[in-house]
């Protein structure tokens, strides 16, 4: 098959399965509203859980940072790209989350890839939850280490995989809140299983950080667990983008030597680090508590309301509230119906989720108002 034929065949296969992905071009907005082709929608598709992407203090911090440092970092952090703004943010994050060190990455995807690649070798074994994010599973698949996946949140199976003989080291990989189901991992039991096997635990808390726990410290803090490696990302609750790996002094020194995404990639703009420090200040403050309380009240309102409808909700108590409709075309139809009523949500289809579990992924944010939830429930009540 030629390149052209191979590409055409892959596209036709996707089209036939109602699984072709298209990007939309958004004119304005994250937070509560989204403008698309001149029309305004109430936005139930963003991960901006606390509405910080539109926060005046965060915007002002980014502007002030750009005025002070310019718009680009000018290089990798190993050359000239690591500024006082990056340094300060790393120290604030480490202190907030109770780790020796934090290392900034340009994205959660990069942080996961870099960390797994730098840590694991061919003698080792990675044991990951089956529903882990693509950035984790892909990094694990690319690593020369053995990859074993345990059934979602199945600590018994995890322990049994960890007990198999091995020469090298083991890395347990899971998430705080799962991105497509919104449920949480039993982190205390997972940490016990890892400790028992002398394995390291790596938790990606992309959807919990800022949103859960005291001062927004996330899923691990909420469950009283301190993983060896904690990955937090800033594109969701922080409302910006970027990520950090939290770890011990020695592990940080090691990653600085061996994490290729740190060494061979331009550091995040210093102004972004300034904006992230401002977002962190809000997250830790009373205002952060108020935003988390607002979000929790909206989640409660949605779950109470949806119970009466003939739709399959998940165990989720997080801002991610998927409605599993199984069939791709039904998920698309439901998304379309909502759109006709001025509400925006995305249909998520395989291979992003397991076959037969297509869903409407609804996300709530502190930027929503109770009447937005009521409108959503009413539209869902009307059906397809
Ligand atoms: C969104 C997400 C990532 C990727 O983070 P980015 O900063 O957007 O690259 C990684 N892990 C999980 C669990 C996520 O949900």
mmCIF file of C-alpha atoms and ligand atoms in Angstrom:
data_model
loop_
_atom_site.group_PDB
_atom_site.id
_atom_site.type_symbol
_atom_site.label_atom_id
_atom_site.label_comp_id
_atom_site.label_asym_id
_atom_site.label_seq_id
_atom_site.Cartn_x
_atom_site.Cartn_y
_atom_site.Cartn_z
ATOM 1 C CA UNK A 1 0.000 0.000 0.000
ATOM 2 C CA UNK A 2 1.302 3.463 -0.832
ATOM 3 C CA UNK A 3 1.346 6.231 1.784
ATOM 4 C CA UNK A 4 -1.671 7.789 0.100
ATOM 5 C CA UNK A 5 -3.651 4.514 0.117
ATOM 6 C CA UNK A 6 -2.748 3.767 3.688
ATOM 7 C CA UNK A 7 -3.905 7.194 4.835
ATOM 8 C CA UNK A 8 -7.148 7.014 2.844
ATOM 9 C CA UNK A 9 -7.906 3.550 4.221
ATOM 10 C CA UNK A 10 -7.390 4.664 7.819
ATOM 11 C CA UNK A 11 -9.684 7.648 7.273
ATOM 12 C CA UNK A 12 -12.435 5.583 5.625
ATOM 13 C CA UNK A 13 -12.362 3.147 8.500
ATOM 14 C CA UNK A 14 -12.868 5.972 10.997
ATOM 15 C CA UNK A 15 -15.635 7.508 8.873
ATOM 16 C CA UNK A 16 -17.489 4.191 8.611
ATOM 17 C CA UNK A 17 -17.429 3.817 12.414
ATOM 18 C CA UNK A 18 -18.767 7.340 13.058
ATOM 19 C CA UNK A 19 -15.417 7.924 14.727
ATOM 20 C CA UNK A 20 -13.871 10.603 12.513
ATOM 21 C CA UNK A 21 -12.562 13.428 14.655
ATOM 22 C CA UNK A 22 -12.901 17.013 13.556
ATOM 23 C CA UNK A 23 -11.605 20.114 15.210
ATOM 24 C CA UNK A 24 -13.900 23.039 15.707
ATOM 25 C CA UNK A 25 -12.643 26.604 15.613
ATOM 26 C CA UNK A 26 -13.668 28.444 18.741
ATOM 27 C CA UNK A 27 -13.964 32.197 18.463
ATOM 28 C CA UNK A 28 -14.069 33.019 22.129
ATOM 29 C CA UNK A 29 -14.109 31.530 25.525
ATOM 30 C CA UNK A 30 -13.420 28.843 28.016
ATOM 31 C CA UNK A 31 -15.222 29.143 31.344
ATOM 32 C CA UNK A 32 -18.993 29.505 31.158
ATOM 33 C CA UNK A 33 -19.465 30.497 27.519
ATOM 34 C CA UNK A 34 -18.086 29.476 24.176
ATOM 35 C CA UNK A 35 -18.620 31.279 20.877
ATOM 36 C CA UNK A 36 -18.573 29.245 17.723
ATOM 37 C CA UNK A 37 -19.550 30.392 14.224
ATOM 38 C CA UNK A 38 -20.967 33.553 15.754
ATOM 39 C CA UNK A 39 -23.252 31.635 18.110
ATOM 40 C CA UNK A 40 -22.906 31.561 21.893
ATOM 41 C CA UNK A 41 -23.156 28.276 23.817
ATOM 42 C CA UNK A 42 -23.086 27.403 27.463
ATOM 43 C CA UNK A 43 -19.855 25.429 27.677
ATOM 44 C CA UNK A 44 -19.990 21.944 29.200
ATOM 45 C CA UNK A 45 -16.856 20.710 27.463
ATOM 46 C CA UNK A 46 -13.903 22.532 28.992
ATOM 47 C CA UNK A 47 -11.597 21.339 31.758
ATOM 48 C CA UNK A 48 -11.357 24.831 33.206
ATOM 49 C CA UNK A 49 -12.954 23.498 36.420
ATOM 50 C CA UNK A 50 -12.462 26.595 38.551
ATOM 51 C CA UNK A 51 -13.007 29.131 35.765
ATOM 52 C CA UNK A 52 -9.493 30.504 36.264
ATOM 53 C CA UNK A 53 -8.747 30.779 32.530
ATOM 54 C CA UNK A 54 -10.767 34.013 32.516
ATOM 55 C CA UNK A 55 -9.688 35.308 35.942
ATOM 56 C CA UNK A 56 -8.607 38.981 35.838
ATOM 57 C CA UNK A 57 -5.739 38.413 38.302
ATOM 58 C CA UNK A 58 -4.313 35.547 36.295
ATOM 59 C CA UNK A 59 -4.625 37.518 33.047
ATOM 60 C CA UNK A 60 -2.977 40.549 34.661
ATOM 61 C CA UNK A 61 -0.149 38.374 35.993
ATOM 62 C CA UNK A 62 0.515 36.984 32.525
ATOM 63 C CA UNK A 63 0.558 40.515 31.086
ATOM 64 C CA UNK A 64 2.885 41.770 33.792
ATOM 65 C CA UNK A 65 5.127 38.732 33.279
ATOM 66 C CA UNK A 66 5.306 39.399 29.540
ATOM 67 C CA UNK A 67 6.174 43.037 30.184
ATOM 68 C CA UNK A 68 8.957 41.989 32.542
ATOM 69 C CA UNK A 69 10.419 38.963 30.721
ATOM 70 C CA UNK A 70 9.193 39.207 27.124
ATOM 71 C CA UNK A 71 7.057 36.503 25.551
ATOM 72 C CA UNK A 72 9.492 33.627 25.150
ATOM 73 C CA UNK A 73 11.929 31.876 27.479
ATOM 74 C CA UNK A 74 14.683 31.877 24.846
ATOM 75 C CA UNK A 75 15.745 28.285 25.300
ATOM 76 C CA UNK A 76 15.730 25.058 27.204
ATOM 77 C CA UNK A 77 15.866 25.275 30.986
ATOM 78 C CA UNK A 78 19.327 23.742 30.690
ATOM 79 C CA UNK A 79 20.589 26.733 28.735
ATOM 80 C CA UNK A 80 18.966 30.105 29.513
ATOM 81 C CA UNK A 81 15.239 29.252 29.720
ATOM 82 C CA UNK A 82 14.963 28.693 33.490
ATOM 83 C CA UNK A 83 14.145 32.112 34.960
ATOM 84 C CA UNK A 84 13.446 33.446 38.442
ATOM 85 C CA UNK A 85 9.721 33.113 37.614
ATOM 86 C CA UNK A 86 10.117 29.366 36.919
ATOM 87 C CA UNK A 87 12.258 28.957 40.016
ATOM 88 C CA UNK A 88 9.710 30.662 42.239
ATOM 89 C CA UNK A 89 6.797 28.642 40.876
ATOM 90 C CA UNK A 90 8.709 25.373 41.383
ATOM 91 C CA UNK A 91 9.411 26.313 45.005
ATOM 92 C CA UNK A 92 5.794 27.304 45.658
ATOM 93 C CA UNK A 93 4.496 24.043 44.178
ATOM 94 C CA UNK A 94 6.930 21.891 46.158
ATOM 95 C CA UNK A 95 6.035 23.643 49.383
ATOM 96 C CA UNK A 96 2.273 23.529 48.723
ATOM 97 C CA UNK A 97 2.300 19.803 47.975
ATOM 98 C CA UNK A 98 4.903 18.752 50.544
ATOM 99 C CA UNK A 99 7.705 17.568 48.257
ATOM 100 C CA UNK A 100 11.429 18.381 48.115
ATOM 101 C CA UNK A 101 11.204 19.492 44.541
ATOM 102 C CA UNK A 102 8.938 20.368 41.607
ATOM 103 C CA UNK A 103 10.101 20.390 37.985
ATOM 104 C CA UNK A 104 8.113 22.278 35.358
ATOM 105 C CA UNK A 105 7.219 20.778 31.972
ATOM 106 C CA UNK A 106 5.419 22.376 29.042
ATOM 107 C CA UNK A 107 2.555 19.876 29.235
ATOM 108 C CA UNK A 108 1.234 16.935 31.172
ATOM 109 C CA UNK A 109 1.791 14.791 28.118
ATOM 110 C CA UNK A 110 5.467 15.752 28.061
ATOM 111 C CA UNK A 111 5.843 15.303 31.838
ATOM 112 C CA UNK A 112 4.460 11.754 31.703
ATOM 113 C CA UNK A 113 6.480 10.761 28.659
ATOM 114 C CA UNK A 114 9.706 12.227 30.022
ATOM 115 C CA UNK A 115 9.363 10.774 33.500
ATOM 116 C CA UNK A 116 8.485 7.240 32.432
ATOM 117 C CA UNK A 117 11.179 7.224 29.744
ATOM 118 C CA UNK A 118 13.844 8.545 32.101
ATOM 119 C CA UNK A 119 13.000 6.182 34.972
ATOM 120 C CA UNK A 120 12.331 2.823 33.384
ATOM 121 C CA UNK A 121 14.679 0.386 31.615
ATOM 122 C CA UNK A 122 14.418 -3.088 30.162
ATOM 123 C CA UNK A 123 14.798 -4.934 33.479
ATOM 124 C CA UNK A 124 11.840 -3.066 34.942
ATOM 125 C CA UNK A 125 8.082 -3.471 34.993
ATOM 126 C CA UNK A 126 5.406 -0.812 34.702
ATOM 127 C CA UNK A 127 2.043 -1.789 36.185
ATOM 128 C CA UNK A 128 -0.638 0.657 35.064
ATOM 129 C CA UNK A 129 -4.397 1.008 35.451
ATOM 130 C CA UNK A 130 -6.048 0.055 32.135
ATOM 131 C CA UNK A 131 -7.898 3.360 31.962
ATOM 132 C CA UNK A 132 -4.765 5.483 32.411
ATOM 133 C CA UNK A 133 -4.433 8.482 30.120
ATOM 134 C CA UNK A 134 -2.937 7.992 26.646
ATOM 135 C CA UNK A 135 0.184 9.945 27.641
ATOM 136 C CA UNK A 136 0.932 7.393 30.384
ATOM 137 C CA UNK A 137 0.077 4.243 28.453
ATOM 138 C CA UNK A 138 1.917 5.379 25.361
ATOM 139 C CA UNK A 139 5.031 6.224 27.370
ATOM 140 C CA UNK A 140 4.803 2.834 29.047
ATOM 141 C CA UNK A 141 4.378 1.070 25.700
ATOM 142 C CA UNK A 142 7.405 2.908 24.251
ATOM 143 C CA UNK A 143 9.555 2.068 27.267
ATOM 144 C CA UNK A 144 11.733 -1.052 27.021
ATOM 145 C CA UNK A 145 10.290 -2.073 30.409
ATOM 146 C CA UNK A 146 7.568 -4.733 30.636
ATOM 147 C CA UNK A 147 4.081 -3.247 30.654
ATOM 148 C CA UNK A 148 1.301 -4.947 32.606
ATOM 149 C CA UNK A 149 -2.127 -3.367 32.911
ATOM 150 C CA UNK A 150 -4.542 -4.050 35.760
ATOM 151 C CA UNK A 151 -8.326 -3.846 35.445
ATOM 152 C CA UNK A 152 -9.588 -0.390 36.371
ATOM 153 C CA UNK A 153 -9.072 0.230 40.113
ATOM 154 C CA UNK A 154 -8.565 -3.496 40.775
ATOM 155 C CA UNK A 155 -6.060 -3.477 43.640
ATOM 156 C CA UNK A 156 -6.120 -7.287 43.956
ATOM 157 C CA UNK A 157 -4.985 -7.714 40.370
ATOM 158 C CA UNK A 158 -2.392 -4.975 40.843
ATOM 159 C CA UNK A 159 -0.926 -6.807 43.860
ATOM 160 C CA UNK A 160 -0.843 -10.091 41.977
ATOM 161 C CA UNK A 161 0.979 -8.549 38.986
ATOM 162 C CA UNK A 162 3.464 -6.910 41.353
ATOM 163 C CA UNK A 163 4.225 -10.252 43.028
ATOM 164 C CA UNK A 164 5.559 -11.861 39.826
ATOM 165 C CA UNK A 165 9.368 -12.350 39.920
ATOM 166 C CA UNK A 166 11.527 -9.636 38.366
ATOM 167 C CA UNK A 167 15.153 -8.504 38.379
ATOM 168 C CA UNK A 168 14.539 -4.777 38.037
ATOM 169 C CA UNK A 169 12.298 -2.207 39.705
ATOM 170 C CA UNK A 170 8.535 -1.729 39.442
ATOM 171 C CA UNK A 171 6.581 1.446 38.793
ATOM 172 C CA UNK A 172 2.857 1.559 39.580
ATOM 173 C CA UNK A 173 1.004 4.107 37.461
ATOM 174 C CA UNK A 174 -2.480 5.488 38.021
ATOM 175 C CA UNK A 175 -4.533 8.681 38.134
ATOM 176 C CA UNK A 176 -6.265 10.633 40.878
ATOM 177 C CA UNK A 177 -9.462 11.251 38.895
ATOM 178 C CA UNK A 178 -9.952 9.402 35.616
ATOM 179 C CA UNK A 179 -10.389 11.743 32.694
ATOM 180 C CA UNK A 180 -13.178 9.966 30.808
ATOM 181 C CA UNK A 181 -15.156 8.475 33.732
ATOM 182 C CA UNK A 182 -14.614 11.070 36.431
ATOM 183 C CA UNK A 183 -14.249 8.433 39.151
ATOM 184 C CA UNK A 184 -11.309 8.326 41.546
ATOM 185 C CA UNK A 185 -8.633 5.720 42.278
ATOM 186 C CA UNK A 186 -8.431 3.964 45.695
ATOM 187 C CA UNK A 187 -5.050 5.589 46.251
ATOM 188 C CA UNK A 188 -4.453 4.418 49.826
ATOM 189 C CA UNK A 189 -4.912 0.756 48.883
ATOM 190 C CA UNK A 190 -2.819 1.206 45.740
ATOM 191 C CA UNK A 191 -0.045 2.872 47.759
ATOM 192 C CA UNK A 192 -0.096 -0.053 50.228
ATOM 193 C CA UNK A 193 0.192 -2.599 47.405
ATOM 194 C CA UNK A 194 3.084 -0.634 45.894
ATOM 195 C CA UNK A 195 4.894 -0.339 49.235
ATOM 196 C CA UNK A 196 4.453 -4.058 49.909
ATOM 197 C CA UNK A 197 6.180 -4.834 46.602
ATOM 198 C CA UNK A 198 8.809 -2.103 47.103
ATOM 199 C CA UNK A 199 7.535 -0.512 43.917
ATOM 200 C CA UNK A 200 7.369 3.222 43.279
ATOM 201 C CA UNK A 201 3.989 4.843 42.839
ATOM 202 C CA UNK A 202 3.397 7.488 40.178
ATOM 203 C CA UNK A 203 0.064 9.343 40.284
ATOM 204 C CA UNK A 204 -1.137 11.699 37.567
ATOM 205 C CA UNK A 205 -3.611 14.068 39.230
ATOM 206 C CA UNK A 206 -4.467 16.167 36.169
ATOM 207 C CA UNK A 207 -8.140 16.411 37.137
ATOM 208 C CA UNK A 208 -7.835 16.566 40.917
ATOM 209 C CA UNK A 209 -5.188 19.227 41.449
ATOM 210 C CA UNK A 210 -6.609 22.586 42.450
ATOM 211 C CA UNK A 211 -10.109 21.136 42.600
ATOM 212 C CA UNK A 212 -10.029 18.612 45.463
ATOM 213 C CA UNK A 213 -8.690 18.522 48.990
ATOM 214 C CA UNK A 214 -7.692 21.164 51.468
ATOM 215 C CA UNK A 215 -6.366 24.256 49.666
ATOM 216 C CA UNK A 216 -6.931 22.360 46.414
ATOM 217 C CA UNK A 217 -3.971 20.049 47.029
ATOM 218 C CA UNK A 218 -5.684 17.315 45.037
ATOM 219 C CA UNK A 219 -6.644 13.655 45.183
ATOM 220 C CA UNK A 220 -3.522 12.386 46.942
ATOM 221 C CA UNK A 221 -3.724 14.892 49.757
ATOM 222 C CA UNK A 222 -7.444 14.180 50.096
ATOM 223 C CA UNK A 223 -6.763 10.454 50.469
ATOM 224 C CA UNK A 224 -3.706 10.903 52.706
ATOM 225 C CA UNK A 225 -1.246 9.449 50.206
ATOM 226 C CA UNK A 226 2.141 10.752 49.102
ATOM 227 C CA UNK A 227 3.203 9.059 45.871
ATOM 228 C CA UNK A 228 6.903 8.855 44.977
ATOM 229 C CA UNK A 229 6.130 10.742 41.774
ATOM 230 C CA UNK A 230 3.172 13.123 41.560
ATOM 231 C CA UNK A 231 2.303 14.711 38.217
ATOM 232 C CA UNK A 232 0.089 17.789 38.258
ATOM 233 C CA UNK A 233 -1.069 19.607 35.158
ATOM 234 C CA UNK A 234 -2.095 23.224 34.705
ATOM 235 C CA UNK A 235 -4.461 23.030 31.734
ATOM 236 C CA UNK A 236 -7.417 22.013 33.886
ATOM 237 C CA UNK A 237 -8.062 23.368 37.399
ATOM 238 C CA UNK A 238 -5.323 25.998 36.992
ATOM 239 C CA UNK A 239 -6.945 27.272 33.803
ATOM 240 C CA UNK A 240 -3.602 27.774 32.035
ATOM 241 C CA UNK A 241 -1.344 25.001 30.683
ATOM 242 C CA UNK A 242 1.888 23.234 31.564
ATOM 243 C CA UNK A 243 2.667 20.640 34.222
ATOM 244 C CA UNK A 244 4.981 19.755 37.077
ATOM 245 C CA UNK A 245 6.541 16.593 38.448
ATOM 246 C CA UNK A 246 6.820 16.524 42.250
ATOM 247 C CA UNK A 247 9.447 14.218 43.723
ATOM 248 C CA UNK A 248 12.434 13.829 46.039
ATOM 249 C CA UNK A 249 15.629 15.854 45.751
ATOM 250 C CA UNK A 250 17.509 12.908 44.231
ATOM 251 C CA UNK A 251 14.743 12.027 41.754
ATOM 252 C CA UNK A 252 14.607 15.678 40.623
ATOM 253 C CA UNK A 253 18.378 15.805 40.142
ATOM 254 C CA UNK A 254 18.099 12.567 38.171
ATOM 255 C CA UNK A 255 15.287 13.909 35.932
ATOM 256 C CA UNK A 256 17.280 17.073 35.274
ATOM 257 C CA UNK A 257 20.036 14.806 33.892
ATOM 258 C CA UNK A 258 17.910 12.296 32.003
ATOM 259 C CA UNK A 259 14.438 13.690 31.167
ATOM 260 C CA UNK A 260 14.811 14.495 27.492
ATOM 261 C CA UNK A 261 11.694 16.683 27.327
ATOM 262 C CA UNK A 262 13.393 19.006 29.815
ATOM 263 C CA UNK A 263 16.757 19.053 28.087
ATOM 264 C CA UNK A 264 15.814 19.303 24.406
ATOM 265 C CA UNK A 265 12.741 21.516 24.551
ATOM 266 C CA UNK A 266 12.172 25.229 25.097
ATOM 267 C CA UNK A 267 11.114 26.070 28.643
ATOM 268 C CA UNK A 268 7.594 27.464 29.156
ATOM 269 C CA UNK A 269 7.378 31.251 28.745
ATOM 270 C CA UNK A 270 8.336 32.974 32.016
ATOM 271 C CA UNK A 271 5.102 34.995 31.836
ATOM 272 C CA UNK A 272 3.187 31.716 31.953
ATOM 273 C CA UNK A 273 5.035 30.792 35.142
ATOM 274 C CA UNK A 274 4.049 34.180 36.599
ATOM 275 C CA UNK A 275 0.401 33.522 35.626
ATOM 276 C CA UNK A 276 0.589 30.053 37.188
ATOM 277 C CA UNK A 277 1.882 31.511 40.465
ATOM 278 C CA UNK A 278 -1.112 33.878 40.449
ATOM 279 C CA UNK A 279 -3.483 30.966 39.756
ATOM 280 C CA UNK A 280 -1.874 29.018 42.618
ATOM 281 C CA UNK A 281 -2.384 31.979 44.982
ATOM 282 C CA UNK A 282 -6.101 31.972 44.157
ATOM 283 C CA UNK A 283 -6.372 28.199 44.469
ATOM 284 C CA UNK A 284 -4.856 28.319 47.988
ATOM 285 C CA UNK A 285 -6.975 31.259 49.135
ATOM 286 C CA UNK A 286 -10.526 31.663 50.495
ATOM 287 C CA UNK A 287 -11.572 32.473 46.960
ATOM 288 C CA UNK A 288 -10.288 29.046 45.935
ATOM 289 C CA UNK A 289 -12.437 27.499 48.681
ATOM 290 C CA UNK A 290 -15.465 29.446 47.427
ATOM 291 C CA UNK A 291 -14.882 28.289 43.856
ATOM 292 C CA UNK A 292 -14.513 24.669 44.968
ATOM 293 C CA UNK A 293 -17.708 24.962 47.026
ATOM 294 C CA UNK A 294 -19.567 26.454 44.055
ATOM 295 C CA UNK A 295 -18.376 23.597 41.831
ATOM 296 C CA UNK A 296 -19.373 20.976 44.425
ATOM 297 C CA UNK A 297 -22.861 22.496 44.700
ATOM 298 C CA UNK A 298 -23.278 22.420 40.906
ATOM 299 C CA UNK A 299 -22.130 18.791 40.747
ATOM 300 C CA UNK A 300 -24.684 17.899 43.442
ATOM 301 C CA UNK A 301 -27.440 19.752 41.577
ATOM 302 C CA UNK A 302 -26.604 17.933 38.348
ATOM 303 C CA UNK A 303 -26.470 14.475 39.936
ATOM 304 C CA UNK A 304 -29.734 15.011 41.799
ATOM 305 C CA UNK A 305 -31.417 16.155 38.620
ATOM 306 C CA UNK A 306 -30.051 13.508 36.291
ATOM 307 C CA UNK A 307 -31.104 10.638 38.564
ATOM 308 C CA UNK A 308 -34.685 10.881 37.352
ATOM 309 C CA UNK A 309 -33.682 10.609 33.689
ATOM 310 C CA UNK A 310 -33.188 7.400 31.788
ATOM 311 C CA UNK A 311 -29.455 7.918 31.306
ATOM 312 C CA UNK A 312 -26.464 5.962 32.606
ATOM 313 C CA UNK A 313 -24.325 8.122 34.857
ATOM 314 C CA UNK A 314 -21.004 6.931 36.346
ATOM 315 C CA UNK A 315 -19.794 6.780 39.949
ATOM 316 C CA UNK A 316 -18.256 10.191 39.444
ATOM 317 C CA UNK A 317 -18.478 12.857 42.119
ATOM 318 C CA UNK A 318 -16.024 15.045 40.235
ATOM 319 C CA UNK A 319 -16.561 17.805 37.696
ATOM 320 C CA UNK A 320 -16.470 15.154 34.955
ATOM 321 C CA UNK A 321 -19.994 13.756 34.529
ATOM 322 C CA UNK A 322 -20.126 11.427 31.537
ATOM 323 C CA UNK A 323 -23.376 9.973 30.232
ATOM 324 C CA UNK A 324 -22.553 6.576 28.775
ATOM 325 C CA UNK A 325 -24.798 5.943 25.772
ATOM 326 C CA UNK A 326 -22.674 3.102 24.281
ATOM 327 C CA UNK A 327 -23.374 3.731 20.645
ATOM 328 C CA UNK A 328 -21.246 6.264 18.662
ATOM 329 C CA UNK A 329 -24.084 7.652 16.604
ATOM 330 C CA UNK A 330 -26.297 8.091 19.669
ATOM 331 C CA UNK A 331 -23.530 10.022 21.434
ATOM 332 C CA UNK A 332 -23.196 12.273 18.396
ATOM 333 C CA UNK A 333 -26.982 12.753 18.197
ATOM 334 C CA UNK A 334 -27.211 13.732 21.839
ATOM 335 C CA UNK A 335 -24.369 16.250 21.450
ATOM 336 C CA UNK A 336 -26.160 17.650 18.408
ATOM 337 C CA UNK A 337 -29.473 18.000 20.251
ATOM 338 C CA UNK A 338 -27.800 19.900 23.071
ATOM 339 C CA UNK A 339 -26.082 22.172 20.570
ATOM 340 C CA UNK A 340 -29.416 23.079 19.011
ATOM 341 C CA UNK A 341 -30.440 24.302 22.445
ATOM 342 C CA UNK A 342 -27.346 26.422 22.972
ATOM 343 C CA UNK A 343 -25.434 23.909 25.089
ATOM 344 C CA UNK A 344 -22.032 22.599 24.131
ATOM 345 C CA UNK A 345 -20.737 19.136 25.096
ATOM 346 C CA UNK A 346 -18.548 16.610 23.308
ATOM 347 C CA UNK A 347 -19.260 13.077 22.232
ATOM 348 C CA UNK A 348 -16.291 10.889 23.188
ATOM 349 C CA UNK A 349 -15.902 7.745 21.154
ATOM 350 C CA UNK A 350 -13.505 4.808 20.910
ATOM 351 C CA UNK A 351 -10.519 4.590 20.728
ATOM 352 C CA UNK A 352 -10.422 7.341 23.358
ATOM 353 C CA UNK A 353 -12.726 5.148 25.465
ATOM 354 C CA UNK A 354 -13.189 1.334 25.344
ATOM 355 C CA UNK A 355 -15.340 -0.053 22.490
ATOM 356 C CA UNK A 356 -19.080 0.150 23.177
ATOM 357 C CA UNK A 357 -18.767 2.910 25.789
ATOM 358 C CA UNK A 358 -19.243 6.049 23.672
ATOM 359 C CA UNK A 359 -20.374 8.873 25.876
ATOM 360 C CA UNK A 360 -21.336 12.449 26.213
ATOM 361 C CA UNK A 361 -18.605 13.916 28.400
ATOM 362 C CA UNK A 362 -20.091 16.765 30.395
ATOM 363 C CA UNK A 363 -17.804 18.889 32.495
ATOM 364 C CA UNK A 364 -18.999 21.382 35.072
ATOM 365 C CA UNK A 365 -17.043 24.396 36.248
ATOM 366 C CA UNK A 366 -17.241 26.928 39.052
ATOM 367 C CA UNK A 367 -17.948 29.473 36.316
ATOM 368 C CA UNK A 368 -21.387 27.906 35.743
ATOM 369 C CA UNK A 369 -24.529 29.153 37.456
ATOM 370 C CA UNK A 370 -27.297 26.926 38.852
ATOM 371 C CA UNK A 371 -29.590 27.968 35.966
ATOM 372 C CA UNK A 372 -27.014 26.567 33.497
ATOM 373 C CA UNK A 373 -27.323 23.159 35.149
ATOM 374 C CA UNK A 374 -31.109 23.399 35.037
ATOM 375 C CA UNK A 375 -31.029 24.223 31.330
ATOM 376 C CA UNK A 376 -28.759 21.253 30.734
ATOM 377 C CA UNK A 377 -31.041 18.908 32.671
ATOM 378 C CA UNK A 378 -34.075 20.170 30.815
ATOM 379 C CA UNK A 379 -32.399 19.574 27.455
ATOM 380 C CA UNK A 380 -31.359 16.059 28.501
ATOM 381 C CA UNK A 381 -34.904 15.422 29.680
ATOM 382 C CA UNK A 382 -36.154 16.288 26.199
ATOM 383 C CA UNK A 383 -33.942 13.460 24.879
ATOM 384 C CA UNK A 384 -32.508 13.097 21.391
HETATM 385 C C1 LIG B 1 -5.136 16.182 30.254
HETATM 386 C C2 LIG B 1 -4.332 15.078 30.810
HETATM 387 C C3 LIG B 1 -2.958 14.974 30.573
HETATM 388 C C4 LIG B 1 -2.271 15.860 29.582
HETATM 389 O O1 LIG B 1 -1.972 17.077 30.127
HETATM 390 P P1 LIG B 1 -1.671 18.291 29.141
HETATM 391 O O2 LIG B 1 -1.036 19.281 30.032
HETATM 392 O O3 LIG B 1 -2.965 18.714 28.579
HETATM 393 O O4 LIG B 1 -0.729 17.762 28.100
HETATM 394 C C5 LIG B 1 -2.250 14.011 31.233
HETATM 395 N N1 LIG B 1 -2.856 13.148 32.069
HETATM 396 C C6 LIG B 1 -4.178 13.191 32.293
HETATM 397 C C7 LIG B 1 -4.792 12.206 33.219
HETATM 398 C C8 LIG B 1 -4.959 14.147 31.663
HETATM 399 O O5 LIG B 1 -6.268 14.164 31.848
#
